[in-house]
Short mmCIF file of C-alpha atoms in Angstrom, two decimals:
data_model
loop_
_atom_site.label_atom_id
_atom_site.label_comp_id
_atom_site.label_asym_id
_atom_site.label_seq_id
_atom_site.Cartn_x
_atom_site.Cartn_y
_atom_site.Cartn_z
CA MET W 1 -18.00 -25.62 -39.85
CA ALA W 2 -16.80 -25.16 -43.97
CA MET W 3 -18.79 -25.90 -46.88
CA ALA W 4 -17.54 -28.60 -48.79
CA LYS W 5 -17.05 -28.60 -52.32
CA ASN W 6 -17.29 -32.73 -52.82
CA LYS W 7 -20.01 -34.48 -52.87
CA THR W 8 -19.44 -37.30 -50.06
CA LEU W 9 -21.85 -39.90 -48.00
CA CYS W 10 -23.64 -38.23 -45.65
CA PHE W 11 -23.39 -39.39 -41.97
CA THR W 12 -26.81 -39.26 -41.60
CA CYS W 13 -28.74 -39.70 -43.58
CA ASN W 14 -25.69 -42.54 -45.80
CA LYS W 15 -26.35 -41.06 -49.58
CA GLU W 16 -23.86 -39.50 -51.64
CA LYS W 17 -24.54 -35.67 -51.22
CA ILE W 18 -22.85 -32.25 -50.78
CA THR W 19 -21.76 -32.83 -47.69
CA TYR W 20 -20.15 -30.67 -44.49
CA PRO W 21 -18.16 -30.69 -42.30
CA CYS W 22 -18.19 -30.60 -38.01
CA LYS W 23 -15.73 -29.63 -36.84
CA GLY W 24 -16.26 -31.10 -33.90
CA CYS W 25 -17.30 -34.39 -34.54
CA SER W 26 -14.99 -34.71 -38.11
CA LYS W 27 -18.27 -35.95 -39.82
CA GLU W 28 -20.08 -34.69 -43.06
CA PHE W 29 -23.65 -34.51 -43.34
CA CYS W 30 -26.08 -33.28 -46.05
CA LEU W 31 -27.43 -29.60 -45.40
CA VAL W 32 -30.57 -31.00 -44.02
CA ASP W 33 -28.92 -33.06 -41.52
CA LEU W 34 -26.68 -30.67 -40.89
CA THR W 35 -29.58 -28.63 -39.69
CA GLN W 36 -30.78 -30.73 -37.91
CA HIS W 37 -27.25 -31.94 -36.66
CA ARG W 38 -27.09 -28.50 -35.01
CA GLN W 39 -29.75 -27.88 -33.35
CA ILE W 40 -28.67 -31.08 -32.08
CA LEU W 41 -25.97 -28.47 -30.73
CA THR W 42 -28.12 -26.00 -29.34
CA LYS W 43 -30.09 -27.73 -27.52
CA GLU W 44 -26.64 -29.44 -25.95
CA LEU W 45 -25.42 -25.80 -26.08
CA LEU W 46 -28.95 -25.10 -24.06
CA HIS W 47 -28.80 -27.29 -21.18
CA ILE W 48 -25.27 -26.97 -20.58
CA THR W 49 -25.65 -23.20 -19.89
CA PHE W 50 -28.57 -24.47 -18.37
CA GLU W 51 -25.89 -26.26 -15.66
CA TYR W 52 -23.59 -23.40 -16.20
CA ASN W 53 -25.54 -20.82 -14.49
CA LYS W 54 -24.39 -23.15 -10.76
CA LEU W 55 -21.07 -21.90 -11.72
CA LYS W 56 -21.68 -18.74 -9.48
CA GLN W 57 -19.10 -17.92 -6.71
CA THR W 58 -21.11 -17.06 -3.41
CA ILE W 59 -20.87 -14.77 0.17
CA HIS W 60 -21.80 -16.99 2.72
CA GLU W 61 -23.79 -14.97 6.36
CA GLN W 62 -24.87 -18.12 7.98
CA THR W 63 -26.94 -17.63 11.46
CA GLN W 64 -27.41 -18.97 14.21
CA ASN W 65 -31.03 -20.01 15.22
CA PRO W 66 -30.96 -22.20 18.59
CA GLN W 67 -34.86 -23.51 18.69
CA ASN W 68 -34.92 -26.94 18.20
CA ASP W 69 -38.09 -27.66 16.67
CA LEU W 70 -38.11 -31.39 17.17
CA LEU W 71 -37.12 -30.94 20.64
CA ILE W 72 -39.51 -28.25 21.25
CA LYS W 73 -42.63 -30.65 19.61
CA GLN W 74 -41.52 -33.77 21.69
CA ILE W 75 -41.55 -31.05 24.86
CA ASN W 76 -45.39 -30.37 23.48
CA GLN W 77 -46.18 -34.01 22.53
CA TRP W 78 -45.04 -35.02 26.28
CA GLU W 79 -47.02 -32.35 27.92
CA ILE W 80 -50.14 -32.72 25.71
CA LYS W 81 -49.62 -36.76 26.67
CA SER W 82 -48.99 -35.75 30.40
CA ILE W 83 -52.24 -33.61 30.16
CA GLU W 84 -54.10 -36.62 28.27
CA LYS W 85 -52.97 -38.86 31.38
CA ILE W 86 -53.48 -36.68 34.66
CA GLN W 87 -56.89 -36.10 33.05
CA GLN W 88 -57.61 -40.01 32.99
CA LYS W 89 -56.18 -40.86 36.01
CA ALA W 90 -58.52 -38.20 37.47
CA GLN W 91 -61.10 -39.35 36.10
CA GLU W 92 -61.01 -42.83 37.21
CA TYR W 93 -60.21 -41.48 40.67
CA ARG W 94 -63.02 -39.31 40.20
CA GLU W 95 -65.29 -42.66 39.74
CA ILE W 96 -63.78 -44.86 42.24
CA LEU W 97 -64.37 -42.46 44.55
CA ILE W 98 -68.20 -42.13 44.33
CA LYS W 99 -68.84 -45.37 43.87
CA SER W 100 -66.40 -45.20 47.52
CA SER W 101 -68.81 -42.67 49.26
CA GLN W 102 -71.80 -44.03 46.85
CA THR W 103 -71.21 -47.80 49.50
CA CYS W 104 -69.82 -45.70 51.80
CA LEU W 105 -73.17 -43.68 52.61
CA SER W 106 -75.31 -46.83 52.15
CA ASN W 107 -73.79 -48.34 54.91
CA ILE W 108 -73.99 -44.50 57.94
CA GLU W 109 -77.51 -45.11 55.73
CA MET W 110 -78.29 -48.10 58.23
CA LYS W 111 -76.78 -47.10 60.91
CA PHE W 112 -78.73 -43.81 60.73
CA ASN W 113 -81.95 -46.29 60.66
CA ASP W 114 -80.83 -48.11 63.18
CA LEU W 115 -79.80 -45.55 66.06
CA THR W 116 -83.18 -43.82 64.73
CA GLU W 117 -84.83 -47.41 66.41
CA GLN W 118 -82.53 -47.17 69.30
CA ILE W 119 -84.04 -44.04 69.90
CA LYS W 120 -87.45 -45.09 69.69
CA HIS W 121 -87.09 -47.70 71.81
CA PHE W 122 -84.66 -45.80 75.39
CA GLN W 123 -88.13 -43.18 74.66
CA LYS W 124 -90.77 -45.44 75.58
CA GLU W 125 -88.47 -47.53 78.45
CA THR W 126 -88.80 -46.05 81.65
CA ASP W 127 -85.36 -47.49 83.11
CA LEU W 128 -83.18 -45.18 80.39
CA ASN W 129 -79.69 -45.15 82.01
CA GLU W 130 -76.53 -42.95 81.98
CA ILE W 131 -75.32 -45.93 80.09
CA ASN W 132 -77.35 -46.08 76.81
CA LEU W 133 -77.12 -42.17 76.93
CA ASN W 134 -73.34 -41.90 76.05
CA HIS W 135 -73.71 -45.48 73.76
CA LEU W 136 -75.63 -43.40 71.75
CA ARG W 137 -73.63 -40.59 71.88
CA ASN W 138 -70.69 -42.51 71.43
CA GLN W 139 -73.05 -44.17 67.37
CA LEU W 140 -73.59 -40.68 67.02
CA MET W 141 -70.37 -39.36 66.41
CA LYS W 142 -68.87 -41.89 64.46
CA ILE W 143 -71.85 -41.49 62.27
CA ARG W 144 -71.07 -38.50 62.64
CA GLN W 145 -67.25 -38.68 61.60
CA GLU W 146 -68.19 -41.21 58.83
CA LEU W 147 -70.65 -38.52 56.99
CA ASN W 148 -67.65 -36.21 57.34
CA ASN W 149 -65.49 -38.65 55.49
CA PRO W 150 -67.27 -41.53 54.09
CA SER W 151 -64.84 -43.30 51.89
CA LYS W 152 -61.71 -43.38 54.11
CA ILE W 153 -59.85 -42.26 50.76
CA THR W 154 -56.83 -39.54 51.66
CA VAL W 155 -55.35 -37.66 48.60
CA LYS W 156 -51.56 -37.51 47.96
CA GLU W 157 -49.88 -36.77 45.50
CA ASP W 158 -46.59 -39.43 44.57
CA LEU W 159 -44.07 -37.09 43.40
CA ARG W 160 -41.73 -40.32 42.12
CA SER W 161 -44.36 -41.65 40.48
CA PHE W 162 -45.08 -38.57 38.55
CA PHE W 163 -41.03 -37.97 37.66
CA ASN W 164 -40.86 -41.33 36.64
CA GLU W 165 -42.93 -40.54 33.23
CA SER W 166 -41.40 -37.19 32.61
CA LEU W 167 -39.79 -36.53 29.93
CA ILE W 168 -36.30 -36.82 30.07
CA ILE W 169 -34.44 -33.86 28.45
CA SER W 170 -30.77 -35.61 27.28
CA THR W 171 -27.51 -33.45 26.21
CA LYS W 172 -25.82 -37.18 24.60
CA LYS W 173 -25.36 -36.91 20.75
CA PRO W 174 -28.38 -39.57 18.70
CA THR W 175 -27.60 -42.30 17.80
CA PHE W 176 -26.93 -41.80 13.14
CA ASN W 177 -28.09 -43.93 10.89
CA LYS W 178 -26.32 -45.93 8.06
CA TRP W 179 -26.67 -47.65 4.87
CA LYS W 180 -24.41 -50.01 3.33
CA GLN W 181 -21.61 -48.35 0.56
CA ASN W 182 -22.39 -51.58 -1.62
CA ALA W 183 -25.35 -49.39 -3.66
CA MET W 184 -27.95 -51.90 -5.72
CA ILE W 185 -29.35 -51.08 -8.88
CA VAL W 186 -32.55 -50.30 -9.06
CA ALA W 187 -33.09 -48.52 -12.14
CA GLY W 188 -31.39 -48.48 -15.35
CA GLY W 189 -27.65 -49.42 -15.55
CA ASN W 190 -28.10 -50.80 -19.10
CA GLY W 191 -26.28 -47.14 -20.12
CA GLU W 192 -28.01 -44.48 -21.82
CA GLY W 193 -30.54 -44.90 -23.80
CA GLU W 194 -34.47 -44.16 -24.20
CA GLY W 195 -35.00 -48.82 -24.23
CA VAL W 196 -37.17 -49.60 -21.17
CA LYS W 197 -34.50 -50.63 -19.18
CA GLN W 198 -32.02 -47.91 -19.71
CA LEU W 199 -32.16 -44.35 -18.96
CA PHE W 200 -31.44 -41.71 -19.80
CA TYR W 201 -29.85 -38.42 -16.73
CA PRO W 202 -32.63 -39.17 -14.39
CA GLU W 203 -33.51 -36.29 -12.12
CA GLY W 204 -36.19 -36.52 -9.83
CA ILE W 205 -37.26 -39.53 -8.14
CA PHE W 206 -40.43 -40.25 -6.19
CA ILE W 207 -40.77 -43.48 -4.39
CA ASP W 208 -44.23 -44.57 -3.38
CA GLU W 209 -45.54 -46.22 -0.60
CA LYS W 210 -45.15 -49.81 -2.34
CA LYS W 211 -41.73 -48.84 -3.19
CA ASN W 212 -42.61 -48.49 -6.20
CA ILE W 213 -40.06 -46.09 -8.19
CA PHE W 214 -41.54 -42.24 -10.36
CA ILE W 215 -38.15 -40.62 -12.52
CA ALA W 216 -37.82 -37.70 -14.55
CA ASP W 217 -35.85 -39.21 -17.96
CA TYR W 218 -34.45 -35.45 -18.64
CA TRP W 219 -33.28 -36.76 -21.62
CA ASN W 220 -35.57 -38.81 -22.76
CA HIS W 221 -38.73 -36.50 -22.27
CA ARG W 222 -40.93 -39.20 -19.89
CA ILE W 223 -41.67 -40.56 -16.73
CA VAL W 224 -40.70 -43.70 -16.10
CA GLU W 225 -41.88 -46.01 -13.24
CA TRP W 226 -39.93 -48.95 -12.49
CA LYS W 227 -41.88 -50.81 -9.59
CA HIS W 228 -40.55 -52.86 -7.11
CA ASN W 229 -37.34 -55.41 -8.34
CA ALA W 230 -38.69 -55.04 -11.49
CA LYS W 231 -35.94 -55.19 -14.10
CA GLN W 232 -37.02 -53.05 -16.51
CA GLY W 233 -39.48 -49.69 -16.67
CA GLN W 234 -42.63 -48.19 -17.98
CA ILE W 235 -43.13 -45.26 -19.51
CA VAL W 236 -46.58 -43.72 -17.84
CA ALA W 237 -45.81 -40.00 -18.95
CA GLY W 238 -44.65 -39.08 -22.28
CA GLY W 239 -42.65 -40.88 -23.62
CA ASN W 240 -43.64 -39.46 -27.52
CA GLY W 241 -40.48 -37.31 -28.25
CA LYS W 242 -39.94 -33.66 -27.02
CA GLY W 243 -42.88 -31.34 -27.81
CA ASN W 244 -44.94 -29.29 -26.84
CA GLN W 245 -48.14 -31.18 -26.64
CA MET W 246 -50.27 -32.63 -24.02
CA ASP W 247 -49.65 -36.39 -24.45
CA GLN W 248 -46.06 -35.06 -24.33
CA LEU W 249 -42.59 -33.78 -22.40
CA ASN W 250 -39.42 -31.18 -22.61
CA TYR W 251 -37.34 -32.27 -20.51
CA PRO W 252 -38.47 -33.28 -17.47
CA THR W 253 -37.16 -32.56 -14.49
CA HIS W 254 -39.29 -33.62 -11.51
CA VAL W 255 -42.37 -35.50 -10.46
CA ILE W 256 -44.70 -36.08 -7.32
CA VAL W 257 -47.50 -38.70 -7.43
CA ASP W 258 -50.74 -37.66 -5.71
CA GLN W 259 -50.86 -40.58 -3.61
CA GLN W 260 -54.94 -39.19 -2.94
CA ASN W 261 -55.80 -40.23 -6.55
CA HIS W 262 -52.47 -40.88 -8.03
CA SER W 263 -51.95 -39.53 -9.81
CA ILE W 264 -48.20 -37.82 -11.82
CA ILE W 265 -48.08 -34.41 -10.85
CA ILE W 266 -44.17 -33.14 -13.55
CA ALA W 267 -42.13 -30.05 -13.14
CA ASP W 268 -42.75 -30.62 -16.98
CA SER W 269 -39.14 -27.44 -17.56
CA LEU W 270 -38.85 -26.49 -21.05
CA ASN W 271 -42.59 -26.10 -22.58
CA ARG W 272 -42.35 -23.72 -18.79
CA ARG W 273 -45.58 -25.57 -17.31
CA VAL W 274 -46.32 -28.06 -13.96
CA ILE W 275 -48.19 -30.66 -15.56
CA GLN W 276 -50.90 -32.80 -14.10
CA TRP W 277 -51.03 -37.05 -15.37
CA LEU W 278 -54.12 -39.14 -14.54
CA ASN W 279 -55.12 -42.29 -16.15
CA GLN W 280 -53.69 -40.81 -19.71
CA ASN W 281 -55.65 -37.75 -19.53
CA GLN W 282 -53.44 -34.60 -19.70
CA GLN W 283 -54.22 -31.16 -17.26
CA ILE W 284 -52.04 -28.32 -17.38
CA LEU W 285 -52.20 -26.76 -13.98
CA ILE W 286 -50.18 -24.05 -14.10
CA ASP W 287 -48.27 -22.61 -17.06
CA ASP W 288 -45.54 -19.45 -17.59
CA ILE W 289 -43.71 -20.99 -14.83
CA ASN W 290 -39.98 -21.59 -15.31
CA CYS W 291 -40.60 -24.30 -13.48
CA SER W 292 -37.45 -26.25 -11.35
CA ARG W 293 -39.04 -28.90 -8.56
CA LEU W 294 -42.07 -30.15 -6.78
CA ALA W 295 -43.15 -30.85 -3.13
CA MET W 296 -46.37 -31.62 -2.47
CA ASP W 297 -46.86 -31.18 1.98
CA GLN W 298 -49.04 -33.17 4.05
CA HIS W 299 -52.31 -30.87 3.95
CA GLY W 300 -52.88 -30.85 0.01
CA TYR W 301 -50.41 -27.21 -1.00
CA LEU W 302 -48.29 -27.77 -4.01
CA TYR W 303 -44.78 -26.71 -4.23
CA VAL W 304 -43.03 -24.47 -7.17
CA SER W 305 -38.97 -23.59 -7.71
CA ASP W 306 -38.93 -21.41 -10.47
CA TRP W 307 -35.19 -21.27 -11.36
CA LYS W 308 -35.84 -17.89 -13.27
CA LYS W 309 -37.40 -15.84 -11.02
CA ASN W 310 -36.03 -17.41 -8.15
CA GLU W 311 -38.52 -18.00 -5.24
CA VAL W 312 -41.07 -21.39 -3.86
CA ARG W 313 -44.44 -20.58 -4.69
CA ARG W 314 -47.37 -22.90 -3.50
CA TRP W 315 -50.51 -23.01 -4.93
CA LYS W 316 -53.77 -24.84 -2.87
CA MET W 317 -53.81 -28.51 -4.93
CA GLY W 318 -57.07 -27.98 -7.17
CA LYS W 319 -56.49 -23.98 -7.21
CA TYR W 320 -54.40 -23.04 -9.95
CA ASN W 321 -56.51 -19.77 -11.21
CA ASN W 322 -54.48 -17.27 -9.46
CA GLU W 323 -50.35 -16.29 -9.11
CA GLY W 324 -49.75 -19.09 -5.72
CA ILE W 325 -48.09 -17.11 -2.57
CA VAL W 326 -44.21 -16.76 -2.25
CA VAL W 327 -42.87 -19.13 0.56
CA ALA W 328 -39.13 -18.68 -0.45
CA GLY W 329 -37.18 -15.98 -2.83
CA GLY W 330 -39.52 -13.88 -4.78
CA ASN W 331 -36.19 -10.72 -4.32
CA GLU W 332 -34.44 -11.39 -7.04
CA GLN W 333 -31.30 -13.66 -7.48
CA GLY W 334 -29.45 -12.93 -4.50
CA ASN W 335 -27.13 -14.91 -1.52
CA GLU W 336 -29.29 -12.84 1.05
CA LEU W 337 -30.95 -14.48 3.65
CA ASN W 338 -34.07 -12.82 2.02
CA GLN W 339 -32.82 -14.20 -1.05
CA LEU W 340 -32.36 -17.39 -3.59
CA ASP W 341 -29.32 -17.52 -6.86
CA PHE W 342 -30.94 -20.43 -9.09
CA PRO W 343 -33.44 -23.48 -6.75
CA LYS W 344 -33.58 -26.15 -7.38
CA PHE W 345 -35.35 -29.50 -4.72
CA ILE W 346 -37.72 -28.24 -2.01
CA PHE W 347 -38.73 -29.89 1.26
CA VAL W 348 -41.81 -29.71 3.23
CA ASP W 349 -42.03 -30.81 6.54
CA GLU W 350 -45.26 -30.97 8.84
CA TYR W 351 -44.63 -27.57 10.22
CA GLN W 352 -44.98 -25.66 6.39
CA SER W 353 -41.64 -24.83 6.29
CA VAL W 354 -39.56 -25.14 3.17
CA TYR W 355 -35.89 -26.08 2.52
CA VAL W 356 -34.42 -25.32 -0.51
CA SER W 357 -31.19 -26.93 -2.50
CA ASP W 358 -30.04 -22.76 -3.52
CA GLN W 359 -27.59 -23.89 -6.10
CA ASN W 360 -25.39 -21.14 -6.82
CA ASN W 361 -25.32 -20.30 -2.98
CA HIS W 362 -23.77 -23.75 -3.06
CA ARG W 363 -26.22 -23.58 0.54
CA VAL W 364 -29.49 -25.35 1.81
CA ILE W 365 -31.87 -22.63 2.95
CA LYS W 366 -34.34 -22.59 5.62
CA TRP W 367 -38.33 -20.87 5.47
CA ARG W 368 -40.06 -21.26 7.87
CA LYS W 369 -43.78 -20.37 7.38
CA ASP W 370 -44.69 -16.58 6.55
CA ALA W 371 -40.92 -15.62 6.81
CA LYS W 372 -38.96 -12.41 5.07
CA LYS W 373 -35.80 -14.34 4.62
CA GLY W 374 -34.80 -18.00 6.10
CA THR W 375 -31.86 -20.00 7.51
CA VAL W 376 -29.04 -21.86 6.20
CA VAL W 377 -29.14 -25.49 7.54
CA ALA W 378 -26.99 -26.97 5.34
CA GLY W 379 -23.25 -25.28 3.50
CA GLY W 380 -23.57 -21.10 3.13
CA ASN W 381 -19.41 -21.39 2.80
CA GLY W 382 -18.06 -20.48 -0.36
CA GLN W 383 -18.25 -23.73 -3.26
CA GLY W 384 -15.35 -26.40 -2.07
CA ARG W 385 -15.63 -30.07 -0.42
CA ASN W 386 -14.46 -29.81 3.28
CA LEU W 387 -17.40 -31.04 5.37
CA ASN W 388 -18.84 -27.61 6.18
CA GLN W 389 -19.35 -26.90 2.36
CA LEU W 390 -21.14 -27.66 -0.38
CA SER W 391 -20.49 -28.27 -4.43
CA GLN W 392 -24.45 -27.30 -6.83
CA PRO W 393 -26.59 -29.04 -4.36
CA GLU W 394 -29.17 -30.52 -5.42
CA GLY W 395 -31.98 -33.42 -3.99
CA VAL W 396 -32.56 -31.98 -0.60
CA PHE W 397 -34.39 -34.43 1.55
CA VAL W 398 -35.01 -33.54 5.93
CA ASP W 399 -36.50 -36.86 8.52
CA ASP W 400 -38.32 -36.38 11.47
CA LEU W 401 -35.62 -36.28 13.79
CA GLY W 402 -35.12 -32.68 11.80
CA ARG W 403 -31.68 -34.30 9.49
CA ILE W 404 -31.08 -32.44 6.07
CA TYR W 405 -30.28 -34.91 3.93
CA VAL W 406 -28.78 -33.46 0.34
CA ALA W 407 -27.31 -34.80 -2.77
CA ASP W 408 -23.98 -32.79 -3.14
CA CYS W 409 -23.96 -32.56 -6.37
CA VAL W 410 -20.23 -31.93 -7.82
CA ASN W 411 -18.25 -33.62 -4.97
CA ASP W 412 -20.88 -36.61 -5.55
CA ARG W 413 -21.34 -37.59 -1.73
CA VAL W 414 -24.50 -37.61 0.48
CA MET W 415 -24.08 -35.69 3.06
CA ARG W 416 -26.42 -35.16 6.34
CA TRP W 417 -26.58 -31.74 8.55
CA CYS W 418 -27.84 -31.23 12.29
CA GLU W 419 -29.69 -27.43 12.11
CA GLU W 420 -27.17 -26.40 15.22
CA LYS W 421 -24.20 -27.77 13.00
CA LYS W 422 -22.11 -25.90 11.28
CA GLU W 423 -20.56 -28.63 9.41
CA GLY W 424 -22.43 -31.98 7.82
CA GLU W 425 -21.47 -35.55 7.94
CA ILE W 426 -20.70 -37.75 4.62
CA VAL W 427 -23.28 -40.25 4.38
CA VAL W 428 -22.21 -41.47 0.58
CA GLY W 429 -19.97 -40.96 -1.65
CA GLU W 430 -16.70 -40.46 1.22
CA ASN W 431 -13.74 -42.55 -0.75
CA ASP W 432 -14.50 -40.19 -3.91
CA GLN W 433 -15.63 -43.45 -5.85
CA ARG W 434 -17.07 -42.01 -9.18
CA ASP W 435 -18.57 -45.24 -9.96
CA GLN W 436 -19.80 -45.35 -6.58
CA LEU W 437 -21.48 -41.82 -7.21
CA CYS W 438 -21.25 -39.64 -10.54
CA GLY W 439 -23.59 -36.46 -10.40
CA PRO W 440 -26.22 -37.25 -7.55
CA CYS W 441 -29.86 -35.36 -8.09
CA GLY W 442 -32.90 -36.34 -7.26
CA LEU W 443 -32.84 -38.09 -3.31
CA SER W 444 -35.72 -40.22 -1.37
CA PHE W 445 -36.37 -42.73 1.12
CA ASP W 446 -38.78 -45.14 1.49
CA ASP W 447 -40.99 -46.50 4.24
CA GLU W 448 -37.83 -48.76 6.26
CA GLY W 449 -35.08 -45.46 5.74
CA ASN W 450 -32.97 -47.72 2.67
CA LEU W 451 -31.50 -44.16 0.39
CA TYR W 452 -32.33 -44.00 -2.85
CA ILE W 453 -30.00 -41.52 -4.92
CA ALA W 454 -30.37 -40.83 -8.82
CA ASP W 455 -27.31 -40.83 -10.32
CA CYS W 456 -27.62 -38.73 -13.05
CA ASP W 457 -24.18 -39.51 -14.52
CA ASN W 458 -24.52 -42.15 -14.02
CA TYR W 459 -27.60 -43.21 -15.90
CA GLU W 460 -28.68 -45.43 -13.17
CA ILE W 461 -31.18 -45.50 -9.95
CA LYS W 462 -29.52 -46.39 -6.72
CA LYS W 463 -30.53 -47.95 -3.75
CA PHE W 464 -28.37 -48.09 -0.39
CA GLU W 465 -29.51 -50.30 2.80
CA ILE W 466 -29.57 -49.22 6.56
CA ILE W 467 -28.02 -51.29 8.48
CA LEU W 468 -30.17 -51.68 11.62
#
């Protein structure tokens, strides 16, 4: 920028002053507005620097994990259910046997009493003979036989009926869901801006049980909720300008909802804090952290990825007066299996395994609970567009069958990976249509299996309906 000598109209305040030209935008600014203009440029530079960290080249070392958690879980569940069925059947048979035995014993007792009367009778009679004795002997033998097997029930294993209920392990490929390629815009879609119908670089999203969408509206420094089928959003956190006050946010990157108390938990990135909003009351949960993304598991633990320390930490909900526990990374920046390089989105499954979109390593890496290193489950073959590659992965989601969905940001597509496979398949964005996806970030699913994408560079949230 160079100083101007003549007075001209300032582009911002529209007053005639000594102005200074900006070579980049070719506009004239007074000294005050020039300072503000430079601050804006500095912010943009900060964002560009933030994104620049995505572009580091990496080396991949991928290992196969022969164990399939899902199948092991299915076998375990089958074992438990089979044991339960056997125990139920055994109890039924016991009850049948006891009831039958009681009935038989009553009959035996009646026959025994009758035999007693016969013996007494013959003891009094003088005409006792071999026929009478033989009759008594036969009666006594029958009663003894019935006593030894009162119910006349035999136990026999029917292996055919057992195996008919046994688990069948098939090597056939599972049927993969598909989604309509023509997306529905369910939030935003009216260009960049701060209006209630607009978004400005949406990043993280959360879909609750009512299909309401919570959006981290990054450049607008706010969290917006779009009710299901709503035409506009409503601000539920922030929206009071950029700042570090309790009612302000500073470039929020992610939001999740604690559905126990319906509070909103936010990664307030440039304020370096994780903050909770509950009925417009704010509470800082974790401070002094370079928070990137959030996740919560079914046991009530909160997970936070730290892009600067290259790690993911875990906290017990309600207990934030400690440093948390490192559950992924934490071994400085790098591309080894015990390292991360600019971790972004995280997903935690029911076993507390942590999936991390390891952005600058162009991979998704899985850390089992208490593991010292991770396993690459998607990408990891350098940056690229091939089916075995990712380019700056963002959002990650794992379904009930263990299939991994990744927002492949630079490639403008969503991919699905099976953990044991060496390459993935394209779910959305196969035709490289930038109007379909442009810089996808967060992704999620509703309870019907519909796919939601935070389409950042298109300033909208898109819904891809599942094909049943």
